Coordinates of C-alpha atoms and ligand atoms in Angstrom, one line a residue:
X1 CA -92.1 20.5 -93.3
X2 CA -88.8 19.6 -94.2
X3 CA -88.8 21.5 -97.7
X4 CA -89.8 24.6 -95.8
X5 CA -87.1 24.1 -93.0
X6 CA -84.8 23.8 -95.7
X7 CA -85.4 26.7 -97.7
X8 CA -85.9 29.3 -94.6
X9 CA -82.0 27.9 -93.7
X10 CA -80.8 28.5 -97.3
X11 CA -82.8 32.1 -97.5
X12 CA -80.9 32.6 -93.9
X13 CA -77.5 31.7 -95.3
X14 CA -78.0 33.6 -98.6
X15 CA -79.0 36.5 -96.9
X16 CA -76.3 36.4 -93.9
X17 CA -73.2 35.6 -95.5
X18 CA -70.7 37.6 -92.9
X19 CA -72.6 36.3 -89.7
X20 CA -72.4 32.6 -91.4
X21 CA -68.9 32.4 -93.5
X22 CA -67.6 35.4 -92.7
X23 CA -63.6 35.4 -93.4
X24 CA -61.0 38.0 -92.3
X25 CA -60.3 40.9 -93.7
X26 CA -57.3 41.1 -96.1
X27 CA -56.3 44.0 -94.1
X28 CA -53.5 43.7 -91.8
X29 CA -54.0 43.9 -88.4
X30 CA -52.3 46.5 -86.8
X31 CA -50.2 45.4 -83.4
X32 CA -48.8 48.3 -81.0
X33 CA -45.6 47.4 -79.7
X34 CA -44.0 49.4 -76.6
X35 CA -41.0 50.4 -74.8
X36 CA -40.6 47.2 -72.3
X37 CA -39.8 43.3 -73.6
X38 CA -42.8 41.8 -72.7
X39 CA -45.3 43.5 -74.1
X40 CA -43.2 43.6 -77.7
X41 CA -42.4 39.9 -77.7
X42 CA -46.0 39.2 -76.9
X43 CA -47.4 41.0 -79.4
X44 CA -44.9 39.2 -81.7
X45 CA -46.1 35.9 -80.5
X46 CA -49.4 37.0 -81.3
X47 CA -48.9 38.2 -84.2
X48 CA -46.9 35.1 -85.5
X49 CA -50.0 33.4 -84.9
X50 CA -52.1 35.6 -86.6
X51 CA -50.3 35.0 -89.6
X52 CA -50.4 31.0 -89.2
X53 CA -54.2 31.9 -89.5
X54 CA -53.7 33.2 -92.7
X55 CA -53.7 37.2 -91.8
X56 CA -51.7 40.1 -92.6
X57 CA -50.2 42.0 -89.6
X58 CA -48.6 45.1 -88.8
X59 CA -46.6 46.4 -86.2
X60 CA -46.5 50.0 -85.0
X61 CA -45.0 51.3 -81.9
X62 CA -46.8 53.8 -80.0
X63 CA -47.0 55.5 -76.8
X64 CA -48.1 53.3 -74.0
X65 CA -51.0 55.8 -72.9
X66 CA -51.7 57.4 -76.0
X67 CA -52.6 53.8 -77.3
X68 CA -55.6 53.2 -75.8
X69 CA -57.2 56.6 -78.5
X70 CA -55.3 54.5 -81.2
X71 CA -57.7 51.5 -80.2
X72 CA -61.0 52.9 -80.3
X73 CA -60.2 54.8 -83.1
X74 CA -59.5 51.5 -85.0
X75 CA -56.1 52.9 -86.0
X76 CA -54.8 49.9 -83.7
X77 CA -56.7 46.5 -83.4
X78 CA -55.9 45.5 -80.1
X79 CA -53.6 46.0 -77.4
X80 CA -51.9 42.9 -75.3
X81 CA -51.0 44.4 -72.0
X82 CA -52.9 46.6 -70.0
X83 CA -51.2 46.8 -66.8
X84 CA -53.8 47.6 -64.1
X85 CA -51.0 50.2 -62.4
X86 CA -49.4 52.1 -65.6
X87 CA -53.0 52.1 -67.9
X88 CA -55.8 51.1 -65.8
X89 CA -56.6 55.1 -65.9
X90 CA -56.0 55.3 -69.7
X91 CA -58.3 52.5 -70.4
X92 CA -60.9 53.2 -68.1
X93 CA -61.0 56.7 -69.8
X94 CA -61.2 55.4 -73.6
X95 CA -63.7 52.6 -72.5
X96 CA -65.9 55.8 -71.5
X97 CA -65.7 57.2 -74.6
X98 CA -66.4 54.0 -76.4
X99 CA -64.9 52.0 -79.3
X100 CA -63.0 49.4 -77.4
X101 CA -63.7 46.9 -75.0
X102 CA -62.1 44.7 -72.2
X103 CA -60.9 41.7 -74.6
X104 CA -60.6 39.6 -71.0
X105 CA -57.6 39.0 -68.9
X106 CA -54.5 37.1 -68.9
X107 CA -53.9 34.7 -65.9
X108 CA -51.6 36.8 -64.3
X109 CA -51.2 39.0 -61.4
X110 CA -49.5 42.2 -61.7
X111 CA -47.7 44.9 -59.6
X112 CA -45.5 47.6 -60.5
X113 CA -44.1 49.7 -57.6
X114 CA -40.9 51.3 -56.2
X115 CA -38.4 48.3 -55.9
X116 CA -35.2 47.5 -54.4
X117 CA -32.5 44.9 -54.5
X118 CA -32.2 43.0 -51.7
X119 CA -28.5 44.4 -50.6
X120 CA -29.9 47.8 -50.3
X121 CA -32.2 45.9 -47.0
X122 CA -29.0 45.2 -45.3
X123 CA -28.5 49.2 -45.5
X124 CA -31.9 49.7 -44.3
X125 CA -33.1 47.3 -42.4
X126 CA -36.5 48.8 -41.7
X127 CA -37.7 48.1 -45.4
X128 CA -40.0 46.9 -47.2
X129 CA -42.2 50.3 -45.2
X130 CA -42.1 53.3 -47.3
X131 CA -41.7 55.0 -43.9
X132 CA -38.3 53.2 -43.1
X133 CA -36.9 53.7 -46.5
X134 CA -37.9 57.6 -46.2
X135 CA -36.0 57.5 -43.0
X136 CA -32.8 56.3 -45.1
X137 CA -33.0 58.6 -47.6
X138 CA -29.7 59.8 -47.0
X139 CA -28.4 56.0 -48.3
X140 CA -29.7 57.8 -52.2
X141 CA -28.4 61.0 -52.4
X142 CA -26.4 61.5 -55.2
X143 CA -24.7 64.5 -56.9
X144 CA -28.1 64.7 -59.0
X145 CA -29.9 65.1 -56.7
X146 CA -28.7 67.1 -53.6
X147 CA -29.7 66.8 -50.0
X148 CA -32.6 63.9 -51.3
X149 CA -32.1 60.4 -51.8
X150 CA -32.4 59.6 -55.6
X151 CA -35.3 57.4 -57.1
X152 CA -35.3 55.9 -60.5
X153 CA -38.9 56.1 -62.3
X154 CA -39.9 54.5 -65.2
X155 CA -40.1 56.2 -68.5
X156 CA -42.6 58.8 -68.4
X157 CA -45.4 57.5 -70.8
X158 CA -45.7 55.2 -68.4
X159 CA -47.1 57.8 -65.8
X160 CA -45.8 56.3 -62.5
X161 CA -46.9 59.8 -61.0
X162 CA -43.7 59.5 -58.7
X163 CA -43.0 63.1 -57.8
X164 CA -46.6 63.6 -56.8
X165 CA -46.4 60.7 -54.8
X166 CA -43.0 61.9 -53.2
X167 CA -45.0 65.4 -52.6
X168 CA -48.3 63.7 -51.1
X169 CA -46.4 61.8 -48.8
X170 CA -43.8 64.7 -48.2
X171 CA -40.6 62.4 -49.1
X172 CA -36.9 63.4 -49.0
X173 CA -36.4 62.0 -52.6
X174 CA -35.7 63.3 -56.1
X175 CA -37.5 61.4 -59.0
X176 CA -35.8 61.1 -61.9
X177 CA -37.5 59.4 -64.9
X178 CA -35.3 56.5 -67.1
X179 CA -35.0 57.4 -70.4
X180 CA -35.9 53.1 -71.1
X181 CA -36.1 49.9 -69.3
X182 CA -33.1 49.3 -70.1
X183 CA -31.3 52.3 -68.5
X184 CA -33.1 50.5 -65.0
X185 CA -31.4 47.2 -65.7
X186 CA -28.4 49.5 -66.2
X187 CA -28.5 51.2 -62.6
X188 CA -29.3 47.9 -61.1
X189 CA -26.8 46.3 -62.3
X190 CA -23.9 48.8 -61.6
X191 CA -25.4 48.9 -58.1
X192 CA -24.8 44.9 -57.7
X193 CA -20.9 45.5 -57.7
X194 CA -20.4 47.3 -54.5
X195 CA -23.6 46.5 -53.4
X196 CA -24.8 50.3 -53.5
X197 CA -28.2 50.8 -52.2
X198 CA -30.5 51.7 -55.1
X199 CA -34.2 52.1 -55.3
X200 CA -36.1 51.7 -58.7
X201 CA -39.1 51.0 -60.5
X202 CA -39.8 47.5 -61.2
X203 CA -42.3 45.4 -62.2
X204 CA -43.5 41.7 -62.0
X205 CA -43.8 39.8 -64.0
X206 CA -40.3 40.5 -65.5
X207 CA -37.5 38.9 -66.1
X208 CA -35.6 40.8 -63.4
X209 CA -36.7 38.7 -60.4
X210 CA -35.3 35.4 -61.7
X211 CA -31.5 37.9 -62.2
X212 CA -31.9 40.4 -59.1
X213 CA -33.7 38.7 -55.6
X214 CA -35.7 41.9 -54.4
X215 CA -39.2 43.4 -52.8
X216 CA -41.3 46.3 -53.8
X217 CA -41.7 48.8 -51.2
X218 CA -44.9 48.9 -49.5
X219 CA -46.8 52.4 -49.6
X220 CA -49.8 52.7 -48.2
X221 CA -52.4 50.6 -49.9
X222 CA -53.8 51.4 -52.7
X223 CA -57.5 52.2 -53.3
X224 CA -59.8 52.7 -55.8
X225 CA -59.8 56.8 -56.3
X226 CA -56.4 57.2 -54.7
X227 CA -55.8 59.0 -58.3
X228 CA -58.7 60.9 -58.8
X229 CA -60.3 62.2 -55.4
X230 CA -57.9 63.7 -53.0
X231 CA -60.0 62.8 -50.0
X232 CA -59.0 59.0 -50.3
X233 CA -55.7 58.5 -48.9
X234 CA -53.7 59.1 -46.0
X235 CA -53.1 62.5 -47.3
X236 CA -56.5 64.1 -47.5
X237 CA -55.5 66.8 -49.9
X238 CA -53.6 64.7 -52.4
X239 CA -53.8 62.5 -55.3
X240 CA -51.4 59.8 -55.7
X241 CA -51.1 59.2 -51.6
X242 CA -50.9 55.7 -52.3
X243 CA -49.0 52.5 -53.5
X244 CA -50.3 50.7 -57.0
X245 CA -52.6 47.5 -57.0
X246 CA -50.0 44.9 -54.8
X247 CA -52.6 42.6 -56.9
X248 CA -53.0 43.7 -60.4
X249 CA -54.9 42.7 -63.4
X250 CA -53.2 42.2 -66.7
X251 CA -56.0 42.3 -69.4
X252 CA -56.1 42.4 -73.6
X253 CA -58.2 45.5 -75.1
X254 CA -59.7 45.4 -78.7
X255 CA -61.1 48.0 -81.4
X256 CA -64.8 47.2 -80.9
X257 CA -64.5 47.3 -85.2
X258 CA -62.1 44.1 -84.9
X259 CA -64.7 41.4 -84.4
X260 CA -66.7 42.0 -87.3
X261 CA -63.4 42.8 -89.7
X262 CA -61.0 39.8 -88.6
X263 CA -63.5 37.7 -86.8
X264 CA -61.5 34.3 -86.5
X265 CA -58.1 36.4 -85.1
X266 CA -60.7 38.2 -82.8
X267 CA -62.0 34.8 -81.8
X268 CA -58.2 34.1 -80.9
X269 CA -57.5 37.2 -79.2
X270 CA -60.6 36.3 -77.0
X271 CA -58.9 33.0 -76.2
X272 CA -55.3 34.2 -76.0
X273 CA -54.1 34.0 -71.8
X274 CA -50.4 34.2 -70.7
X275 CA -49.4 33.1 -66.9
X276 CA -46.9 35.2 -64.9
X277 CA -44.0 32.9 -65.9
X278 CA -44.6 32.7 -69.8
X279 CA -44.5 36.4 -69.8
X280 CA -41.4 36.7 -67.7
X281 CA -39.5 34.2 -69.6
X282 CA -40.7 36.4 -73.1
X283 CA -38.9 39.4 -71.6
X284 CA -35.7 37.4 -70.6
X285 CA -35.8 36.0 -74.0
X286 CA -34.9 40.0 -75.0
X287 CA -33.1 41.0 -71.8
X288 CA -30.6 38.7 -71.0
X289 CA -30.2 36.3 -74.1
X290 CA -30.0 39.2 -76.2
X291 CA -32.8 37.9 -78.7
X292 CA -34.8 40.3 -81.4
X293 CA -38.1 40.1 -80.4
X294 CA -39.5 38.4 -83.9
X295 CA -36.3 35.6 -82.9
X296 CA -38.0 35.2 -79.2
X297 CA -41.3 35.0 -80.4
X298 CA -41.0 32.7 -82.8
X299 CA -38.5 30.6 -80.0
X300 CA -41.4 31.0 -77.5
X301 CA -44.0 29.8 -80.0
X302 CA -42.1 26.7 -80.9
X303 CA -41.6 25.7 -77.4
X304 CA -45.4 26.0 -76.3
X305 CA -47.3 24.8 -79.4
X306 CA -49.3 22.7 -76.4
X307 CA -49.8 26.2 -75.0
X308 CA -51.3 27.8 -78.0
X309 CA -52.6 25.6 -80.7
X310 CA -55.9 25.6 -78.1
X311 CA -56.6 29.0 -78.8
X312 CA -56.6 28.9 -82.5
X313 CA -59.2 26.6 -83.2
Ligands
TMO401 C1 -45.8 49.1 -67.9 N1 -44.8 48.3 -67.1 C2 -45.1 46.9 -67.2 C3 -43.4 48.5 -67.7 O1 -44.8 48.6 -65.8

């Protein structure tokens, strides 16, 4: 009985190599990086780990929407953050198609919304209501933007949909789209001096709440199909008559290919969850101490070996 328990396990192994001893691909894995700090020190610290493990890695930076084709094509592995409020739509869509999957989430709640420094409340009292701050429009006009107050958007692969929202909820604002994240720090900051009211997009976690004490304004709620059916909403012939998820998941993605071909970094990625304040200090790291991100991630990394060396084994 033994003998024959024996040699059915050997003619198993012999016969099963990759599901038994299989050993990652030689290939590097290929990282997309972004145009915001946390998400490209992340992926850093990620991929710095990868490496310990023994892989090859690759970074390639890619369009933040376009990414999730890369990923179910394979020509990506993974991607680290998918913000429920920029890519929720994105991923949703690839996931339809098939040939990546929800890689789990990190434990971190999200929002990215219209945002203000707190000065600009003491020039509109009546915020955080998107109502109110429509009301004081006049406190954003600009030479750009005539007769409507000015609002700063994100850059546009991230798809903040502001001017529809402006036209849904018939606003007196202008949206003009940052070229980066950094050109939002920028108008923030030369704001601070006189204390000129400004109204941006912003995003938590970031490293801007620990620099700049503010609130997102609250539009009305959002709900599920606020993007795609114009009957939901309190606009009922509108898209986009709504705020983003005030609550917001923040989740990994992988090439459905990546568990078979690197199945020990895939066993990582599955294990691999950052809290609200890790990923906010990974983005000061770049934004205010002026750190490349391989120099933040490998900072980070040495700092939290408690953190991470869990996730590796
Ligand atoms: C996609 N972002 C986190 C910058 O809002």
């Amino acid at each position: 009985m033994k003998k024959l328990t024996f040699a059915l396990a050997t003619t198993a192994l012999m016969t099963m190599p990759f599901a038994a001893f299989a050993e990652d691909s030689s290939d590097p894995i290929v990282i997309p990086v972004h145009n915001w700090s946390s998400q490209i020190v992340m992926s850093h610290v990620v991929g710095q780990i990868f490496e310990g493990m023994g892989n090859a890695v690759e970074f390639v930076t890619t369009d933040s929407q376009a990414v999730y084709e890369s990923v179910r094509l394979g020509d990506v592995a993974l991607e680290l953050e998918v913000w429920e409020g920029a890519f929720g739509a994105s991923f949703r869509a690839a996931l339809e198609k098939g040939g990546l999957h929800d890689a789990g989430d990190h434990n971190a709640v999200t929002r990215e919304d219209w945002w203000y420094p707190m000065w600009t409340k003491d020039a509109c009292p009546g915020l955080p209501s998107w109502e109110a701050l429509n009301e004081c429009a006049d406190l954003f006009k600009t030479a750009e933007t005539g007769d409507k107050g000015r609002y700063l958007d994100g850059p546009v692969d991230w798809l903040k949909h502001g001017a529809e929202r402006v036209a849904a909820l018939d606003m007196n604002f202008q949206v003009i789209n940052a070229g980066s994240a950094a050109a939002l720090w920028a108008e923030i900051g030369s704001a601070e001096k006189d204390k000129r009211p400004v109204v941006v997009f912003n995003w938590t976690p970031n490293f801007a709440e620990a620099v700049w004490p503010g609130e997102f304004v609250e539009f009305p709620e959002w709900v599920e199909g606020c993007d795609k059916d114009p009957s939901v909403g309190v606009n009922p012939n509108a898209l986009y008559d709504c705020g983003n998820p005030a609550k917001g998941y923040l989740k990994k993605a992988a090439w459905d290919g990546m568990e078979a071909k690197w199945p020990a970094a895939y066993a990582t990625l599955g294990k691999i969850s950052f809290t609200n304040p890790q990923i906010a200090e990974m983005a000061k790291f770049v934004d205010i101490d002026d750190m490349e991100p391989e120099e933040a991630a490998a900072e980070w990394l040495e700092n939290n070996k408690d953190v991470w060396s869990a996730w590796t084994n």
